mmCIF file of C-alpha atoms in Angstrom:
data_model
loop_
_atom_site.group_PDB
_atom_site.id
_atom_site.type_symbol
_atom_site.label_atom_id
_atom_site.label_comp_id
_atom_site.label_asym_id
_atom_site.label_seq_id
_atom_site.Cartn_x
_atom_site.Cartn_y
_atom_site.Cartn_z
ATOM 1 C CA UNK A 1 -0.020 0.038 0.201
ATOM 2 C CA UNK A 2 2.885 2.563 0.766
ATOM 3 C CA UNK A 3 4.517 1.834 -2.942
ATOM 4 C CA UNK A 4 1.175 2.411 -4.414
ATOM 5 C CA UNK A 5 0.536 5.565 -1.910
ATOM 6 C CA UNK A 6 3.864 6.844 -3.341
ATOM 7 C CA UNK A 7 3.265 6.096 -7.157
ATOM 8 C CA UNK A 8 0.057 7.947 -6.946
ATOM 9 C CA UNK A 9 1.674 10.974 -5.230
ATOM 10 C CA UNK A 10 4.501 11.136 -7.993
ATOM 11 C CA UNK A 11 1.814 10.862 -10.897
ATOM 12 C CA UNK A 12 -0.900 12.998 -9.536
ATOM 13 C CA UNK A 13 1.106 16.347 -9.818
ATOM 14 C CA UNK A 14 2.316 15.278 -13.498
ATOM 15 C CA UNK A 15 -1.376 14.823 -14.618
ATOM 16 C CA UNK A 16 -2.434 17.891 -12.977
ATOM 17 C CA UNK A 17 0.201 19.725 -14.962
ATOM 18 C CA UNK A 18 -0.511 18.278 -18.225
ATOM 19 C CA UNK A 19 -4.125 18.891 -17.589
ATOM 20 C CA UNK A 20 -3.455 22.675 -17.125
ATOM 21 C CA UNK A 21 -1.320 23.230 -20.397
ATOM 22 C CA UNK A 22 -3.032 25.573 -22.647
ATOM 23 C CA UNK A 23 -3.918 24.152 -25.757
ATOM 24 C CA UNK A 24 -1.673 24.854 -28.648
ATOM 25 C CA UNK A 25 -2.303 27.236 -31.113
ATOM 26 C CA UNK A 26 -3.011 26.156 -34.605
ATOM 27 C CA UNK A 27 -0.220 26.895 -37.628
ATOM 28 C CA UNK A 28 -1.393 30.301 -38.480
ATOM 29 C CA UNK A 29 1.228 33.172 -39.368
ATOM 30 C CA UNK A 30 -0.783 35.371 -36.830
ATOM 31 C CA UNK A 31 0.625 33.078 -34.171
ATOM 32 C CA UNK A 32 4.214 33.487 -34.762
ATOM 33 C CA UNK A 33 6.176 36.163 -33.509
ATOM 34 C CA UNK A 34 9.136 38.067 -35.205
ATOM 35 C CA UNK A 35 12.193 39.584 -33.265
ATOM 36 C CA UNK A 36 14.687 41.509 -35.237
ATOM 37 C CA UNK A 37 18.136 40.875 -33.875
ATOM 38 C CA UNK A 38 20.045 42.857 -36.398
ATOM 39 C CA UNK A 39 19.462 44.743 -39.278
ATOM 40 C CA UNK A 40 20.085 41.076 -41.711
ATOM 41 C CA UNK A 41 19.019 38.667 -38.733
ATOM 42 C CA UNK A 42 15.642 37.872 -37.368
ATOM 43 C CA UNK A 43 14.194 35.289 -35.045
ATOM 44 C CA UNK A 44 10.656 33.765 -35.338
ATOM 45 C CA UNK A 45 9.173 32.203 -32.681
ATOM 46 C CA UNK A 46 6.043 29.981 -32.048
ATOM 47 C CA UNK A 47 5.106 26.960 -33.657
ATOM 48 C CA UNK A 48 7.919 24.638 -32.187
ATOM 49 C CA UNK A 49 11.617 25.599 -32.219
ATOM 50 C CA UNK A 50 12.619 29.274 -32.479
ATOM 51 C CA UNK A 51 13.866 30.031 -36.316
ATOM 52 C CA UNK A 52 16.823 32.214 -37.164
ATOM 53 C CA UNK A 53 16.310 34.230 -40.797
ATOM 54 C CA UNK A 54 19.436 35.701 -41.943
ATOM 55 C CA UNK A 55 19.250 37.753 -45.144
ATOM 56 C CA UNK A 56 21.644 37.997 -47.453
ATOM 57 C CA UNK A 57 22.116 40.248 -50.642
ATOM 58 C CA UNK A 58 19.696 38.090 -52.746
ATOM 59 C CA UNK A 59 17.971 35.520 -50.432
ATOM 60 C CA UNK A 60 16.686 34.486 -46.940
ATOM 61 C CA UNK A 61 18.624 31.576 -45.316
ATOM 62 C CA UNK A 62 16.340 29.672 -42.729
ATOM 63 C CA UNK A 63 17.783 27.858 -39.647
ATOM 64 C CA UNK A 64 15.118 25.251 -38.240
ATOM 65 C CA UNK A 65 11.560 24.751 -39.843
ATOM 66 C CA UNK A 66 9.450 24.239 -36.647
ATOM 67 C CA UNK A 67 6.914 21.719 -35.929
ATOM 68 C CA UNK A 68 5.029 19.437 -38.581
ATOM 69 C CA UNK A 69 2.215 21.551 -40.395
ATOM 70 C CA UNK A 70 4.378 24.714 -39.170
ATOM 71 C CA UNK A 71 6.309 25.228 -42.486
ATOM 72 C CA UNK A 72 3.806 26.943 -44.519
ATOM 73 C CA UNK A 73 2.827 29.517 -41.792
ATOM 74 C CA UNK A 74 6.550 30.092 -41.194
ATOM 75 C CA UNK A 75 7.225 30.897 -44.670
ATOM 76 C CA UNK A 76 4.418 33.252 -44.978
ATOM 77 C CA UNK A 77 5.464 35.210 -41.891
ATOM 78 C CA UNK A 78 9.047 35.301 -43.141
ATOM 79 C CA UNK A 79 7.377 36.867 -46.194
ATOM 80 C CA UNK A 80 5.863 39.625 -43.938
ATOM 81 C CA UNK A 81 9.202 41.234 -43.421
ATOM 82 C CA UNK A 82 11.255 40.664 -46.579
ATOM 83 C CA UNK A 83 10.642 40.020 -50.271
ATOM 84 C CA UNK A 84 13.807 37.843 -50.538
ATOM 85 C CA UNK A 85 13.087 34.307 -51.589
ATOM 86 C CA UNK A 86 13.938 31.434 -49.170
ATOM 87 C CA UNK A 87 16.649 29.529 -51.031
ATOM 88 C CA UNK A 88 18.511 27.809 -48.279
ATOM 89 C CA UNK A 89 17.277 26.102 -44.590
ATOM 90 C CA UNK A 90 19.736 24.469 -42.254
ATOM 91 C CA UNK A 91 18.466 22.050 -39.676
ATOM 92 C CA UNK A 92 20.350 22.290 -36.487
ATOM 93 C CA UNK A 93 19.437 18.682 -35.610
ATOM 94 C CA UNK A 94 16.820 15.989 -36.166
ATOM 95 C CA UNK A 95 14.255 16.410 -33.456
ATOM 96 C CA UNK A 96 10.833 17.212 -35.058
ATOM 97 C CA UNK A 97 10.284 20.542 -33.729
ATOM 98 C CA UNK A 98 13.004 21.615 -35.838
ATOM 99 C CA UNK A 99 12.641 19.736 -39.052
ATOM 100 C CA UNK A 100 8.819 18.834 -39.343
ATOM 101 C CA UNK A 101 8.163 22.040 -41.457
ATOM 102 C CA UNK A 102 10.727 21.004 -43.759
ATOM 103 C CA UNK A 103 8.002 18.806 -45.779
ATOM 104 C CA UNK A 104 6.405 21.861 -46.837
ATOM 105 C CA UNK A 105 8.991 23.499 -48.523
ATOM 106 C CA UNK A 106 8.504 24.416 -52.083
ATOM 107 C CA UNK A 107 10.596 22.552 -54.624
ATOM 108 C CA UNK A 108 14.228 23.635 -55.198
ATOM 109 C CA UNK A 109 15.197 25.057 -51.535
ATOM 110 C CA UNK A 110 18.230 23.599 -50.555
ATOM 111 C CA UNK A 111 18.257 21.670 -46.692
ATOM 112 C CA UNK A 112 21.499 21.522 -45.217
ATOM 113 C CA UNK A 113 22.232 19.395 -42.073
ATOM 114 C CA UNK A 114 24.918 17.319 -40.729
ATOM 115 C CA UNK A 115 25.301 13.467 -42.052
ATOM 116 C CA UNK A 116 24.073 12.072 -38.750
ATOM 117 C CA UNK A 117 21.068 14.199 -38.668
ATOM 118 C CA UNK A 118 19.983 13.525 -42.055
ATOM 119 C CA UNK A 119 20.420 9.287 -41.516
ATOM 120 C CA UNK A 120 18.293 10.221 -38.529
ATOM 121 C CA UNK A 121 15.425 12.141 -40.418
ATOM 122 C CA UNK A 122 15.469 9.648 -43.249
ATOM 123 C CA UNK A 123 13.829 6.993 -41.019
ATOM 124 C CA UNK A 124 11.329 9.663 -39.845
ATOM 125 C CA UNK A 125 7.639 8.755 -40.957
ATOM 126 C CA UNK A 126 7.447 12.704 -41.900
ATOM 127 C CA UNK A 127 9.605 12.210 -44.663
ATOM 128 C CA UNK A 128 8.443 9.036 -45.916
ATOM 129 C CA UNK A 129 7.905 10.869 -49.614
ATOM 130 C CA UNK A 130 11.519 12.010 -49.159
ATOM 131 C CA UNK A 131 10.192 15.667 -49.786
ATOM 132 C CA UNK A 132 12.149 18.091 -47.156
ATOM 133 C CA UNK A 133 14.882 15.725 -46.715
ATOM 134 C CA UNK A 134 18.447 17.357 -46.661
ATOM 135 C CA UNK A 135 20.164 17.799 -50.129
ATOM 136 C CA UNK A 136 23.451 18.714 -48.680
ATOM 137 C CA UNK A 137 25.250 17.164 -45.557
ATOM 138 C CA UNK A 138 28.739 17.510 -44.133
ATOM 139 C CA UNK A 139 30.991 15.953 -41.314
ATOM 140 C CA UNK A 140 32.854 18.825 -39.398
ATOM 141 C CA UNK A 141 32.731 22.181 -41.297
ATOM 142 C CA UNK A 142 31.134 23.585 -44.335
ATOM 143 C CA UNK A 143 30.948 27.280 -45.655
ATOM 144 C CA UNK A 144 27.749 28.534 -47.491
ATOM 145 C CA UNK A 145 28.136 31.766 -49.637
ATOM 146 C CA UNK A 146 31.047 34.321 -49.455
ATOM 147 C CA UNK A 147 31.575 37.978 -48.318
ATOM 148 C CA UNK A 148 28.743 39.157 -46.126
ATOM 149 C CA UNK A 149 26.605 36.435 -47.259
ATOM 150 C CA UNK A 150 28.717 33.955 -45.805
ATOM 151 C CA UNK A 151 27.329 31.065 -43.558
ATOM 152 C CA UNK A 152 29.617 29.064 -41.461
ATOM 153 C CA UNK A 153 28.645 25.815 -40.003
ATOM 154 C CA UNK A 154 30.422 23.662 -37.375
ATOM 155 C CA UNK A 155 30.142 20.210 -35.704
ATOM 156 C CA UNK A 156 31.412 19.681 -32.725
ATOM 157 C CA UNK A 157 30.793 16.273 -31.867
ATOM 158 C CA UNK A 158 27.494 14.704 -30.237
ATOM 159 C CA UNK A 159 25.426 17.192 -28.232
ATOM 160 C CA UNK A 160 21.710 16.734 -27.862
ATOM 161 C CA UNK A 161 21.645 14.412 -30.496
ATOM 162 C CA UNK A 162 24.426 12.752 -32.419
ATOM 163 C CA UNK A 163 24.019 15.544 -35.309
ATOM 164 C CA UNK A 164 23.978 18.751 -33.511
ATOM 165 C CA UNK A 165 25.518 21.681 -35.417
ATOM 166 C CA UNK A 166 26.214 25.333 -35.029
ATOM 167 C CA UNK A 167 25.454 28.163 -37.418
ATOM 168 C CA UNK A 168 27.370 30.984 -37.427
ATOM 169 C CA UNK A 169 26.388 34.553 -39.215
ATOM 170 C CA UNK A 170 30.005 36.530 -39.427
ATOM 171 C CA UNK A 171 28.190 39.743 -41.099
ATOM 172 C CA UNK A 172 25.205 39.439 -38.424
ATOM 173 C CA UNK A 173 27.415 38.833 -35.823
ATOM 174 C CA UNK A 174 25.082 35.826 -34.558
ATOM 175 C CA UNK A 175 25.582 32.181 -33.699
ATOM 176 C CA UNK A 176 22.514 30.000 -33.548
ATOM 177 C CA UNK A 177 22.858 26.978 -31.827
ATOM 178 C CA UNK A 178 19.720 25.106 -31.789
ATOM 179 C CA UNK A 179 19.128 23.120 -28.868
ATOM 180 C CA UNK A 180 23.005 22.651 -28.054
ATOM 181 C CA UNK A 181 22.679 25.636 -26.043
ATOM 182 C CA UNK A 182 19.137 25.753 -24.535
ATOM 183 C CA UNK A 183 18.100 28.823 -22.640
ATOM 184 C CA UNK A 184 19.659 29.289 -19.268
ATOM 185 C CA UNK A 185 19.522 25.719 -18.579
ATOM 186 C CA UNK A 186 21.325 22.358 -19.579
ATOM 187 C CA UNK A 187 20.043 20.935 -22.701
ATOM 188 C CA UNK A 188 18.279 17.721 -22.394
ATOM 189 C CA UNK A 189 20.515 15.050 -24.025
ATOM 190 C CA UNK A 190 18.633 12.547 -26.293
ATOM 191 C CA UNK A 191 20.811 9.341 -26.193
ATOM 192 C CA UNK A 192 18.271 7.460 -28.128
ATOM 193 C CA UNK A 193 19.613 9.958 -31.113
ATOM 194 C CA UNK A 194 23.098 9.523 -29.923
ATOM 195 C CA UNK A 195 23.397 12.279 -27.577
ATOM 196 C CA UNK A 196 25.861 12.851 -24.783
ATOM 197 C CA UNK A 197 27.823 15.199 -22.667
ATOM 198 C CA UNK A 198 31.653 14.988 -23.156
ATOM 199 C CA UNK A 199 34.114 17.231 -24.495
ATOM 200 C CA UNK A 200 33.659 18.638 -27.775
ATOM 201 C CA UNK A 201 36.221 18.132 -30.335
ATOM 202 C CA UNK A 202 37.535 21.291 -32.413
#
Protein backbone atom coordinates (compact mmCIF):
# COMPACT_ATOMS: atom_id res chain seq x y z
CA UNK A 1 0.00 0.00 0.00
CA UNK A 2 2.84 2.36 0.81
CA UNK A 3 4.42 1.82 -2.63
CA UNK A 4 1.04 2.40 -4.32
CA UNK A 5 0.56 5.61 -2.33
CA UNK A 6 4.01 6.86 -3.35
CA UNK A 7 3.30 6.07 -7.02
CA UNK A 8 0.02 8.00 -6.94
CA UNK A 9 1.70 10.90 -5.12
CA UNK A 10 4.37 10.98 -7.83
CA UNK A 11 2.03 10.74 -10.82
CA UNK A 12 -0.73 13.08 -9.64
CA UNK A 13 1.25 16.34 -10.00
CA UNK A 14 2.29 15.27 -13.51
CA UNK A 15 -1.32 14.63 -14.51
CA UNK A 16 -2.43 17.97 -13.06
CA UNK A 17 0.37 19.81 -14.86
CA UNK A 18 -0.60 18.22 -18.17
CA UNK A 19 -4.25 19.08 -17.65
CA UNK A 20 -3.33 22.72 -16.98
CA UNK A 21 -1.25 23.10 -20.14
CA UNK A 22 -2.93 25.48 -22.61
CA UNK A 23 -4.04 24.14 -25.97
CA UNK A 24 -1.44 24.63 -28.68
CA UNK A 25 -2.42 27.31 -31.21
CA UNK A 26 -3.11 26.20 -34.78
CA UNK A 27 -0.47 26.69 -37.49
CA UNK A 28 -1.07 30.30 -38.49
CA UNK A 29 1.32 33.18 -39.25
CA UNK A 30 -0.62 35.25 -36.70
CA UNK A 31 0.59 32.87 -33.99
CA UNK A 32 4.25 33.51 -34.81
CA UNK A 33 6.26 36.35 -33.29
CA UNK A 34 9.10 38.09 -35.13
CA UNK A 35 12.07 39.52 -33.25
CA UNK A 36 14.62 41.64 -35.13
CA UNK A 37 18.09 40.81 -33.79
CA UNK A 38 20.22 42.68 -36.33
CA UNK A 39 19.52 44.52 -39.57
CA UNK A 40 19.87 41.20 -41.42
CA UNK A 41 19.02 38.66 -38.69
CA UNK A 42 15.56 37.82 -37.37
CA UNK A 43 14.15 35.20 -35.00
CA UNK A 44 10.66 33.79 -35.51
CA UNK A 45 9.16 32.35 -32.30
CA UNK A 46 6.24 29.97 -31.83
CA UNK A 47 5.11 26.78 -33.57
CA UNK A 48 8.01 24.77 -32.20
CA UNK A 49 11.68 25.66 -32.08
CA UNK A 50 12.80 29.24 -32.70
CA UNK A 51 13.68 29.83 -36.35
CA UNK A 52 16.55 32.13 -37.32
CA UNK A 53 16.35 34.04 -40.62
CA UNK A 54 19.55 35.45 -42.14
CA UNK A 55 19.05 37.89 -45.02
CA UNK A 56 21.78 37.83 -47.64
CA UNK A 57 22.02 40.20 -50.59
CA UNK A 58 19.82 37.93 -52.74
CA UNK A 59 18.02 35.43 -50.53
CA UNK A 60 16.84 34.41 -47.08
CA UNK A 61 18.47 31.54 -45.23
CA UNK A 62 16.34 29.87 -42.56
CA UNK A 63 17.63 27.84 -39.62
CA UNK A 64 15.08 25.28 -38.36
CA UNK A 65 11.54 24.90 -39.71
CA UNK A 66 9.43 24.23 -36.58
CA UNK A 67 6.88 21.47 -35.94
CA UNK A 68 5.09 19.47 -38.63
CA UNK A 69 2.34 21.59 -40.15
CA UNK A 70 4.05 24.91 -39.40
CA UNK A 71 6.25 25.17 -42.50
CA UNK A 72 3.81 27.16 -44.64
CA UNK A 73 2.93 29.48 -41.74
CA UNK A 74 6.63 30.16 -41.17
CA UNK A 75 7.29 30.93 -44.84
CA UNK A 76 4.29 33.27 -44.90
CA UNK A 77 5.54 35.06 -41.78
CA UNK A 78 9.00 35.47 -43.31
CA UNK A 79 7.40 37.01 -46.40
CA UNK A 80 5.87 39.66 -44.13
CA UNK A 81 9.26 41.21 -43.36
CA UNK A 82 11.31 40.45 -46.49
CA UNK A 83 10.66 40.02 -50.18
CA UNK A 84 13.78 37.87 -50.56
CA UNK A 85 13.09 34.24 -51.51
CA UNK A 86 13.95 31.41 -49.11
CA UNK A 87 16.60 29.42 -50.96
CA UNK A 88 18.34 27.53 -48.14
CA UNK A 89 17.21 25.83 -44.94
CA UNK A 90 19.66 24.67 -42.28
CA UNK A 91 18.50 22.12 -39.70
CA UNK A 92 20.52 22.19 -36.48
CA UNK A 93 19.47 18.60 -35.62
CA UNK A 94 16.75 16.03 -36.30
CA UNK A 95 14.12 16.68 -33.60
CA UNK A 96 10.69 17.16 -35.17
CA UNK A 97 10.15 20.65 -33.71
CA UNK A 98 13.17 21.75 -35.78
CA UNK A 99 12.66 19.76 -39.00
CA UNK A 100 8.91 19.01 -39.18
CA UNK A 101 8.11 22.02 -41.36
CA UNK A 102 10.63 20.90 -44.00
CA UNK A 103 7.95 18.77 -45.66
CA UNK A 104 6.14 21.97 -46.70
CA UNK A 105 9.12 23.56 -48.43
CA UNK A 106 8.65 24.35 -52.12
CA UNK A 107 10.78 22.46 -54.66
CA UNK A 108 14.29 23.77 -55.19
CA UNK A 109 15.06 24.85 -51.63
CA UNK A 110 18.42 23.47 -50.50
CA UNK A 111 18.28 21.73 -47.11
CA UNK A 112 21.59 21.48 -45.24
CA UNK A 113 22.36 19.50 -42.11
CA UNK A 114 24.91 17.17 -40.57
CA UNK A 115 25.23 13.73 -42.13
CA UNK A 116 24.11 12.05 -38.89
CA UNK A 117 20.97 14.20 -38.77
CA UNK A 118 20.12 13.27 -42.36
CA UNK A 119 20.33 9.56 -41.53
CA UNK A 120 18.03 10.11 -38.54
CA UNK A 121 15.54 12.16 -40.55
CA UNK A 122 15.39 9.52 -43.29
CA UNK A 123 13.89 7.14 -40.72
CA UNK A 124 11.12 9.55 -39.67
CA UNK A 125 7.57 8.93 -40.99
CA UNK A 126 7.26 12.66 -41.85
CA UNK A 127 9.83 12.17 -44.60
CA UNK A 128 8.53 8.92 -46.07
CA UNK A 129 8.00 10.68 -49.41
CA UNK A 130 11.52 12.11 -49.36
CA UNK A 131 10.24 15.68 -49.52
CA UNK A 132 12.10 17.99 -47.13
CA UNK A 133 15.05 15.69 -46.54
CA UNK A 134 18.53 17.26 -46.56
CA UNK A 135 20.02 17.74 -50.02
CA UNK A 136 23.48 18.62 -48.69
CA UNK A 137 25.39 17.34 -45.69
CA UNK A 138 28.81 17.73 -44.11
CA UNK A 139 30.97 16.06 -41.48
CA UNK A 140 33.01 18.68 -39.58
CA UNK A 141 32.71 22.10 -41.20
CA UNK A 142 30.98 23.70 -44.18
CA UNK A 143 31.00 27.22 -45.63
CA UNK A 144 27.98 28.52 -47.53
CA UNK A 145 28.25 31.69 -49.60
CA UNK A 146 31.00 34.31 -49.63
CA UNK A 147 31.69 37.78 -48.29
CA UNK A 148 28.84 39.31 -46.27
CA UNK A 149 26.58 36.42 -47.32
CA UNK A 150 28.86 33.81 -45.73
CA UNK A 151 27.51 31.22 -43.30
CA UNK A 152 29.86 28.93 -41.38
CA UNK A 153 28.53 25.58 -40.13
CA UNK A 154 30.36 23.61 -37.43
CA UNK A 155 30.04 20.17 -35.89
CA UNK A 156 31.80 19.74 -32.53
CA UNK A 157 30.69 16.19 -31.77
CA UNK A 158 27.50 14.76 -30.20
CA UNK A 159 25.42 17.17 -28.17
CA UNK A 160 21.71 16.89 -27.58
CA UNK A 161 21.73 14.39 -30.47
CA UNK A 162 24.49 12.83 -32.51
CA UNK A 163 24.15 15.44 -35.25
CA UNK A 164 23.90 18.88 -33.62
CA UNK A 165 25.48 21.73 -35.58
CA UNK A 166 26.17 25.41 -34.96
CA UNK A 167 25.53 28.10 -37.59
CA UNK A 168 27.60 31.31 -37.57
CA UNK A 169 26.64 34.42 -39.53
CA UNK A 170 29.78 36.60 -39.46
CA UNK A 171 28.10 39.60 -41.13
CA UNK A 172 25.28 39.43 -38.62
CA UNK A 173 27.52 38.82 -35.61
CA UNK A 174 25.24 35.94 -34.66
CA UNK A 175 25.50 32.25 -33.73
CA UNK A 176 22.60 29.81 -33.83
CA UNK A 177 23.11 26.66 -31.76
CA UNK A 178 19.69 24.98 -31.93
CA UNK A 179 19.16 22.98 -28.75
CA UNK A 180 22.87 22.44 -28.08
CA UNK A 181 22.60 25.52 -25.89
CA UNK A 182 19.09 25.74 -24.42
CA UNK A 183 18.09 29.01 -22.75
CA UNK A 184 19.76 29.33 -19.31
CA UNK A 185 19.47 25.64 -18.46
CA UNK A 186 21.45 22.55 -19.44
CA UNK A 187 19.97 20.97 -22.55
CA UNK A 188 18.14 17.63 -22.45
CA UNK A 189 20.38 14.91 -23.87
CA UNK A 190 18.64 12.54 -26.29
CA UNK A 191 20.80 9.44 -25.97
CA UNK A 192 18.43 7.53 -28.26
CA UNK A 193 19.59 9.75 -31.13
CA UNK A 194 23.26 9.63 -30.20
CA UNK A 195 23.40 12.60 -27.88
CA UNK A 196 25.84 12.59 -24.99
CA UNK A 197 27.70 14.81 -22.57
CA UNK A 198 31.41 15.01 -23.13
CA UNK A 199 34.28 17.06 -24.43
CA UNK A 200 33.70 18.48 -27.89
CA UNK A 201 36.35 18.06 -30.56
CA UNK A 202 37.48 21.26 -32.28
